[in-house]
XYZ file of C-alpha atoms in Angstrom:
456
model
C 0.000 0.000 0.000
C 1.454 3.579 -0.868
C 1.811 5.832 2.045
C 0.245 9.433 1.795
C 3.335 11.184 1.237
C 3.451 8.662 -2.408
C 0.435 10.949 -3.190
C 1.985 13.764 -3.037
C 4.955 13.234 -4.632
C 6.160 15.335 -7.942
C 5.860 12.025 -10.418
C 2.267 11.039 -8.956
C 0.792 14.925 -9.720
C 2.230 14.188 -12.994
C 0.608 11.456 -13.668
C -2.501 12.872 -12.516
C -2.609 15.572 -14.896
C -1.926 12.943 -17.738
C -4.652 10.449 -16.561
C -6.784 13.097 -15.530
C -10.400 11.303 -13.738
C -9.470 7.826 -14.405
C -6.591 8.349 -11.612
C -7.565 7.222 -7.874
C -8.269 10.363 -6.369
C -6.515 10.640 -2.560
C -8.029 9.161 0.609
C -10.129 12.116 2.634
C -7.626 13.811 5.459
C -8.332 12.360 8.934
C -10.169 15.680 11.043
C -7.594 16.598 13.497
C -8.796 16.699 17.105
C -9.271 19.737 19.239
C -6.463 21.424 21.199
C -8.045 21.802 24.921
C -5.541 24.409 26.308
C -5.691 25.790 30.049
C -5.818 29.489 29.505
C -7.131 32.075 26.146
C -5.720 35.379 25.296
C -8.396 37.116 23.708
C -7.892 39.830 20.599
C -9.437 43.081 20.747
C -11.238 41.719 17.334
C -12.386 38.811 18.466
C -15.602 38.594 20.662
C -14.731 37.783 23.808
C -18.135 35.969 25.313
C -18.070 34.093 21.815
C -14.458 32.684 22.337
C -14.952 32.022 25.896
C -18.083 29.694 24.643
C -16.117 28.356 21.955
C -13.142 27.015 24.543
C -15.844 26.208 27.323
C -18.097 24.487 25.351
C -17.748 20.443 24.169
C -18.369 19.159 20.608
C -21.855 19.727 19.715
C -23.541 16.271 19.889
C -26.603 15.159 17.487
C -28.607 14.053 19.909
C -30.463 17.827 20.473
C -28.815 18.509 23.684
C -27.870 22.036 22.924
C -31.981 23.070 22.931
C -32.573 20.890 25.482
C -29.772 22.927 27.109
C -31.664 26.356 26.278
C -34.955 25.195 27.513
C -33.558 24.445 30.977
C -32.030 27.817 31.159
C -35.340 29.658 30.124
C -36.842 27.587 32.438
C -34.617 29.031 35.557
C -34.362 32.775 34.461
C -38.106 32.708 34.303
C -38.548 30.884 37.391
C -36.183 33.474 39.106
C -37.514 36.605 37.643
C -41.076 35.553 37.437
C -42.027 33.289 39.763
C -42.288 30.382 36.890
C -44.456 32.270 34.791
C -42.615 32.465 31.193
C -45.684 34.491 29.495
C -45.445 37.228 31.740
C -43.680 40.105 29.975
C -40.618 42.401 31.088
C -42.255 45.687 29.592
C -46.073 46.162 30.672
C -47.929 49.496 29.802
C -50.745 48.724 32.590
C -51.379 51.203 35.195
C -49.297 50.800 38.405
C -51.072 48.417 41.045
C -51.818 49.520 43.933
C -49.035 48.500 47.070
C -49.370 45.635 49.053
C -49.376 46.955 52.780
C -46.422 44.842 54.814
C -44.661 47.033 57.672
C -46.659 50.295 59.054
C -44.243 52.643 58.061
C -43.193 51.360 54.541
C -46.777 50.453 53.851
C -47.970 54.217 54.519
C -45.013 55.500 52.479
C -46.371 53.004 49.379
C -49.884 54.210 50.281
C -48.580 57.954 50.295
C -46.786 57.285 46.919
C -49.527 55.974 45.498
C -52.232 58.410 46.180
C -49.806 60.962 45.081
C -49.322 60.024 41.801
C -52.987 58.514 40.889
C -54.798 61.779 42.365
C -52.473 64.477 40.930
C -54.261 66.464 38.655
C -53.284 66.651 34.995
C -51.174 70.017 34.267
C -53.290 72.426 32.555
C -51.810 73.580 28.812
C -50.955 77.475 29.341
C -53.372 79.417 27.830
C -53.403 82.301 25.277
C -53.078 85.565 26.387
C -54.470 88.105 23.549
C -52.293 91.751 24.077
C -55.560 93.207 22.270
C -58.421 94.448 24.272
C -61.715 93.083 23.172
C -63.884 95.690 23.260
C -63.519 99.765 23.677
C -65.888 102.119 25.306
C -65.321 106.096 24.902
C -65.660 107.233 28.256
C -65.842 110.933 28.090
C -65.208 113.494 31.069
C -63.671 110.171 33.568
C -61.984 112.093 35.885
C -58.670 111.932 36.106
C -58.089 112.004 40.070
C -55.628 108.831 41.062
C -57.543 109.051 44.685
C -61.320 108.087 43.344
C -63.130 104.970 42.866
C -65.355 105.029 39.792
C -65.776 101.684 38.315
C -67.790 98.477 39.725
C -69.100 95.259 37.973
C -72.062 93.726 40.222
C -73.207 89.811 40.167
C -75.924 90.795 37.616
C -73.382 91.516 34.685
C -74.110 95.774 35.398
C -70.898 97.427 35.218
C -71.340 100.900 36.993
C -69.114 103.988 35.620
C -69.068 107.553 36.984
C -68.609 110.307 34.596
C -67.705 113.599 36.027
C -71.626 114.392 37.450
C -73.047 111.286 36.058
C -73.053 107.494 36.723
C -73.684 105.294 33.781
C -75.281 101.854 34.301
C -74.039 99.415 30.722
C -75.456 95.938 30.861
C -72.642 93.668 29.200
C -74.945 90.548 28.635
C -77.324 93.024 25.831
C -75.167 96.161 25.272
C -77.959 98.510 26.805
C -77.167 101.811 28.442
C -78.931 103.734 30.939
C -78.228 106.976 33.365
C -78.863 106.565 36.828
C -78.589 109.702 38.614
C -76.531 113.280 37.971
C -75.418 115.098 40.856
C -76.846 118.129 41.893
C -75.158 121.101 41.985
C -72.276 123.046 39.956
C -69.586 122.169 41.944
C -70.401 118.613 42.807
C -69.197 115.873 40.944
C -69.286 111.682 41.674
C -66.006 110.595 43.878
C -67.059 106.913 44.426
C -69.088 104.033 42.866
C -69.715 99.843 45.096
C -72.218 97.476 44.001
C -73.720 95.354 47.266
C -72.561 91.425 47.041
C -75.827 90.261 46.342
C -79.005 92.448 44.501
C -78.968 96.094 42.753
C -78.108 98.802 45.117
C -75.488 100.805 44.280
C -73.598 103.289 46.853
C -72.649 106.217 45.437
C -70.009 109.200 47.024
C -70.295 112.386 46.294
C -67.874 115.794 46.420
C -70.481 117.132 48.404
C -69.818 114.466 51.293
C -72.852 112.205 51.196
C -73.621 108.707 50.386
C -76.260 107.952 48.556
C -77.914 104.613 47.964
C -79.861 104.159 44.658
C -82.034 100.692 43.646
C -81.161 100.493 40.197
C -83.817 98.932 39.124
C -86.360 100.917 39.565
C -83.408 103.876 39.250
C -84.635 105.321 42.444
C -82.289 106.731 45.384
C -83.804 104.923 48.640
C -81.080 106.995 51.240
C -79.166 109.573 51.355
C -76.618 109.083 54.690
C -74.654 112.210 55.613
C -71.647 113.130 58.177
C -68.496 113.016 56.512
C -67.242 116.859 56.483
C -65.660 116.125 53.139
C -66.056 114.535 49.605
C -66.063 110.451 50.007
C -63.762 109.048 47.920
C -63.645 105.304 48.769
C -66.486 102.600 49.619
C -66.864 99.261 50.650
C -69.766 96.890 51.368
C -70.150 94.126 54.200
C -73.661 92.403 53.560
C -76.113 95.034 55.007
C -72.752 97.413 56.562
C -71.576 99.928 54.269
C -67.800 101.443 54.925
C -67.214 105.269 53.591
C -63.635 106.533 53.608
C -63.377 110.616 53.163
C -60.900 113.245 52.404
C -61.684 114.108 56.387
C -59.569 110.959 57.335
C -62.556 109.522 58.864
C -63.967 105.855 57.957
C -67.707 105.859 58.922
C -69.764 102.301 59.192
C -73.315 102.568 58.200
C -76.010 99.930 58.701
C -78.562 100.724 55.730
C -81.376 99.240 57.619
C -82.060 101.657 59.991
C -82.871 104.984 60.450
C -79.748 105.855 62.236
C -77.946 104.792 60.049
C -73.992 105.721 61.488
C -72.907 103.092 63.943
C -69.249 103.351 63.633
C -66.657 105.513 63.604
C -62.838 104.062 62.755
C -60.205 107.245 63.242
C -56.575 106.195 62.589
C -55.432 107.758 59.230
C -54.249 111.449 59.031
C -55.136 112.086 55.713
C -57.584 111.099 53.059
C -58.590 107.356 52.585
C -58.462 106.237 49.391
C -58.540 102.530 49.171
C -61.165 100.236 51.385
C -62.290 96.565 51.050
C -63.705 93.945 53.370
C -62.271 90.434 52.949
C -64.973 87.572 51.963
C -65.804 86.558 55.333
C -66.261 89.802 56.665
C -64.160 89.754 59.592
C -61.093 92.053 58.662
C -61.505 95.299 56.806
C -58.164 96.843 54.848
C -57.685 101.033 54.310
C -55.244 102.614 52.741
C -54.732 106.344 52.939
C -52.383 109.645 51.340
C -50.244 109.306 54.673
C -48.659 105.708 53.300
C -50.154 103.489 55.723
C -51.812 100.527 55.548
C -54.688 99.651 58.727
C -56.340 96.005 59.199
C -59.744 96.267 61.214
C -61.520 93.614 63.026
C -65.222 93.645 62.449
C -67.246 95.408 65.788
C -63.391 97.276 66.659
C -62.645 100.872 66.438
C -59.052 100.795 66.632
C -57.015 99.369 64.272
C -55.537 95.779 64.707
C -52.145 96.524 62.908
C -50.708 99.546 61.745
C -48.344 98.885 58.621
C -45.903 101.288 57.526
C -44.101 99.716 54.993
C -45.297 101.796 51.704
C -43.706 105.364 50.905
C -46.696 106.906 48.922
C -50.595 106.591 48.842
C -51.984 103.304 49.378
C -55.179 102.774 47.163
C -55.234 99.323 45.338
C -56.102 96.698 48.033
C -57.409 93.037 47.121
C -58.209 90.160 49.685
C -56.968 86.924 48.259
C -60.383 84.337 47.108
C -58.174 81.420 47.570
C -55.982 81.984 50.915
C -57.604 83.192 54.310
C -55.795 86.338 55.718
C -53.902 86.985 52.695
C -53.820 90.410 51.606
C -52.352 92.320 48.440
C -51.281 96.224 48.819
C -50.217 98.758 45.810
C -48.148 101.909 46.413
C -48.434 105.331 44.459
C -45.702 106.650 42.497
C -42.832 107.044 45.048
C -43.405 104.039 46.084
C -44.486 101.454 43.175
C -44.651 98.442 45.025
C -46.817 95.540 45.636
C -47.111 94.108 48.976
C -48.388 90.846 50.255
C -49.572 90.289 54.274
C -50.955 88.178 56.629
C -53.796 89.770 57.938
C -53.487 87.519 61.413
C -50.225 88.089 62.055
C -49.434 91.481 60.087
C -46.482 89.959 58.871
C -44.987 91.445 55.491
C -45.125 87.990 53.032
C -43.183 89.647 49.963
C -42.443 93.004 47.860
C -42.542 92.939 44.414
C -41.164 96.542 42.668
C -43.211 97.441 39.966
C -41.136 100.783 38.555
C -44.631 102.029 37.686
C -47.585 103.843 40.247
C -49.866 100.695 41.219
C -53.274 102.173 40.592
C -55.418 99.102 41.538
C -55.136 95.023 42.424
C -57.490 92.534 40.908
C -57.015 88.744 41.859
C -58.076 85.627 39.575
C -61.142 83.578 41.029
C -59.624 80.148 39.712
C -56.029 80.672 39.623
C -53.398 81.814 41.621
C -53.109 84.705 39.576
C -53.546 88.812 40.058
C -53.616 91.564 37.912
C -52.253 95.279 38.659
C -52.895 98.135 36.783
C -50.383 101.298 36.784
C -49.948 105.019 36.110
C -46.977 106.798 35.757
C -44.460 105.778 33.584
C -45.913 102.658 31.785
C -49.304 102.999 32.071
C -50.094 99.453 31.686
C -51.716 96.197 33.167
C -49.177 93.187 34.329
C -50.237 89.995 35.175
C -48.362 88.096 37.703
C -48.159 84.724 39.119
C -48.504 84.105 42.601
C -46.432 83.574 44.823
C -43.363 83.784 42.351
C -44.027 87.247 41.288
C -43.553 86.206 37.769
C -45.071 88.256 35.021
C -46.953 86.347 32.351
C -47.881 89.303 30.496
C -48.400 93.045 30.020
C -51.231 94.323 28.585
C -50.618 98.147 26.624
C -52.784 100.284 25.140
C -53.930 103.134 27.328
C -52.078 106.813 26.851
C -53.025 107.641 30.394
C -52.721 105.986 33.726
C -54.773 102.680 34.238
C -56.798 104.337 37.495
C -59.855 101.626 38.152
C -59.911 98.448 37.453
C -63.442 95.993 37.416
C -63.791 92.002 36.933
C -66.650 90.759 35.673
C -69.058 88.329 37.319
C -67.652 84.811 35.385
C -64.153 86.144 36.441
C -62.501 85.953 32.842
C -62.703 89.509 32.142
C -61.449 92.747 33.711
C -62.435 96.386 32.659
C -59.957 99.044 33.176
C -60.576 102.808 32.971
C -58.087 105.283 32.443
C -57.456 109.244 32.358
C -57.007 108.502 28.485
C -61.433 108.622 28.615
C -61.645 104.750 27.055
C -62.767 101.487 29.419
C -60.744 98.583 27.710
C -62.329 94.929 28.297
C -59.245 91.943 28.752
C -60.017 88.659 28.616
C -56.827 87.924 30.691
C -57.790 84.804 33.623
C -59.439 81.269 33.344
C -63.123 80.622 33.947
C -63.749 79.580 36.999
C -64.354 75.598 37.663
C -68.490 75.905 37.549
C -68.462 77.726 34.393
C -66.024 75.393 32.757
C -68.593 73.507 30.994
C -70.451 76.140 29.512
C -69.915 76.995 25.424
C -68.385 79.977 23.890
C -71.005 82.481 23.280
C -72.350 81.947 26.988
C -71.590 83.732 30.032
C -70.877 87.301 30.364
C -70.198 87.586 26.864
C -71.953 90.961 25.345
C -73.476 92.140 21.922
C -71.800 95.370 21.543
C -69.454 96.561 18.135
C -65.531 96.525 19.790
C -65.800 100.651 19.719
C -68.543 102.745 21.083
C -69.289 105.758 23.333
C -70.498 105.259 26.760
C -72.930 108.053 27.453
């Protein structure tokens, strides 16, 4: 028998190329067995789990036992991860379920967790802001005195406006117009305008010092309370009590159900009060005056509860927050030109937010935590701000003249402002509130008038 190397020997390929198939081709090369070695060094371009298989693993046998192999794995990764339950899967877009209860204080922080997350409420997408009035009423012979109160919007969608001898009564659900009362007298003129909370009378101040109290619907004056020694520029209502602030520094408490009608004196400013409004419950009562200070009353007391000296000029714009008992928002006149925020209970000073501009009045938003301010001198414009950062999410231009009064109508979406530039401009500028969600556009306090006309 020829050995192998025969085959490969010069004179056999020879002969091979001469015979060509009829030669006996070479017996098949014995497969060489594998080389187990004791330790790899891998390459940076070789895989290195796939080499460690390859020297790990034994031959692959034809008897199936590499699936059998990957079954039995499956089989203990699912058992460990899933409690030997393969189907479940890794990835599951159900919502979370709710915490099984095992130690007290772990199971109330899962229980905390939990309610936290599934209760939140979903963040509302901001809103749009228009910088464009919708409407403009001509508002000829407004007077141009930073220390009146002209402008009120009752419940009943009235808005009330005081033009130099006259006050105006527009209704802003039909457009219609109608004159109330003129003041008598050549030298007399309308220094202060308050719906009550709830029906149609309307308080009215005069230069003349009185206090008259019309029923506007049957456009009738029912009273006509004196003893103020000087014009009445500020007024505020609490239920049946009236408040009246005059240029005499006097605050005088009526009760409009009786004949006597003054119950109250409150004598703590030295100069004229200018600013005056009850908070919702009617326990505290806020007035601000020309000599920069700032008093909080408690309802039945004639002395003041705290005396606050923080502002440097004329406090007029006052606002009682809707959503936070004892919170209570202050404006400054032009040396001063600041908004303050206090704590009615404790008369502690909560923040101070410079505006550069004369704050002229304060409204705040009856869903959000939200307030608008409107200013004189030098910007003459309304700012928006969000409470309690203070941040502004818009300013509102358009008036030539300081913004003196502000109003907010009944749904809460829209404020009026009215400045010594003769116009009222109406800004859709805060969300409706949560009960009037639901309702369509078209509804509400929404009005039929052209965007420009004279209010006369």
């Amino acid at each position: 028998m020829l050995s192998p190397d025969t085959w490969t020997s010069p004179y056999w390929q020879a002969l091979q190329m001469q015979t060509g198939d009829t030669c006996r081709t070479p017996p098949p090369t014995p497969p060489k067995k594998k080389q187990m070695v004791d330790r790899f060094i891998p390459s940076r371009l070789v895989d290195q789990e796939v080499s460690h298989l390859n020297l790990t693993k034994e031959n692959s046998s034809a008897d199936g036992s590499d699936e059998r192999e990957r079954r039995e794995y499956e089989h203990l990764i699912s058992h460990s991860l899933f409690d030997g339950q393969p189907q479940k899967r890794v990835l599951s877009f159900s919502p979370k379920p709710k915490p099984q209860i095992d130690g007290f204080e772990n199971g109330l922080r899962e229980v905390f967790d939990w309610n936290r997350t599934s209760t939140a409420p979903p963040r509302r997408a901001n809103r749009y802001i228009s910088q464009n009035p919708e409407r403009i009423l001509d508002a000829p012979e407004l007077m141009d005195d930073f220390y009146l109160n002209l402008l009120d919007w009752n419940n009943d969608n009235i808005l009330a406006v005081a033009l130099g001898q006259t006050v105006y009564l527009w209704n802003a659900s039909n457009g219609n117009i109608q004159e109330l009362m003129q003041a008598s007298g050549n030298d007399n003129y309308i220094t202060s305008i308050s719906w009550i909370q709830r029906g149609s009378f309307l308080a009215i101040g005069t230069q003349a010092a009185e206090v008259q109290l019309w029923d506007t619907d049957r456009l009738k004056q029912v009273r006509n309370m004196k003893g103020h020694k000087a014009r009445v520029g500020s007024l505020a209502w609490n239920d049946y009590l009236l408040s009246s602030g005059s240029r005499d520094s006097f605050i005088f408490n009526h009760d409009v159900r009786v004949a006597n009608h003054h119950i109250a004196t409150l004598e703590a400013h030295r100069q004229e009060v200018c600013g005056l409004k009850w908070c919702q419950e009617g326990r505290q009562l806020a007035s601000g005056g020309n000599d920069n200070l700032l008093h909080i009353w408690d309802a039945g007391r004639t002395t003041p509860r705290f005396t606050l000296e923080n502002h440097q000029a004329a406090v007029k714009a006052l606002a009682w927050s809707p959503f936070q008992r004892n919170l209570l928002a202050s404006g400054g006149g032009t040396a001063d030109r600041s908004i303050c925020f206090w704590n009615s209970s404790t008369g502690t000073l909560l923040n101070s937010v410079d505006t550069k501009s004369q704050v002229c009045a304060i409204l705040w938003s009856k869903r959000d935590k939200e307030l608008v301010s409107s200013h004189g001198f030098s910007h003459n414009q309304l700012i928006l701000w969000k409470y309690p950062s203070m941040c502004k999410l818009s300013e509102l231009t358009g008036h030539s003249s300081r913004v003196l009064h502000l109003a907010q109508s009944p749904d809460g979406t829209t404020i009026v402002s009215a400045a010594a530039d003769e116009t009222l401009r109406f800004w859709r500028v805060f969300g409706p509130a949560d009960k009037d969600r639901s309702k369509k556009p078209g509804q509400g306090s929404q009005t039929c008038l052209e965007r420009t006309m004279t209010l006369r």
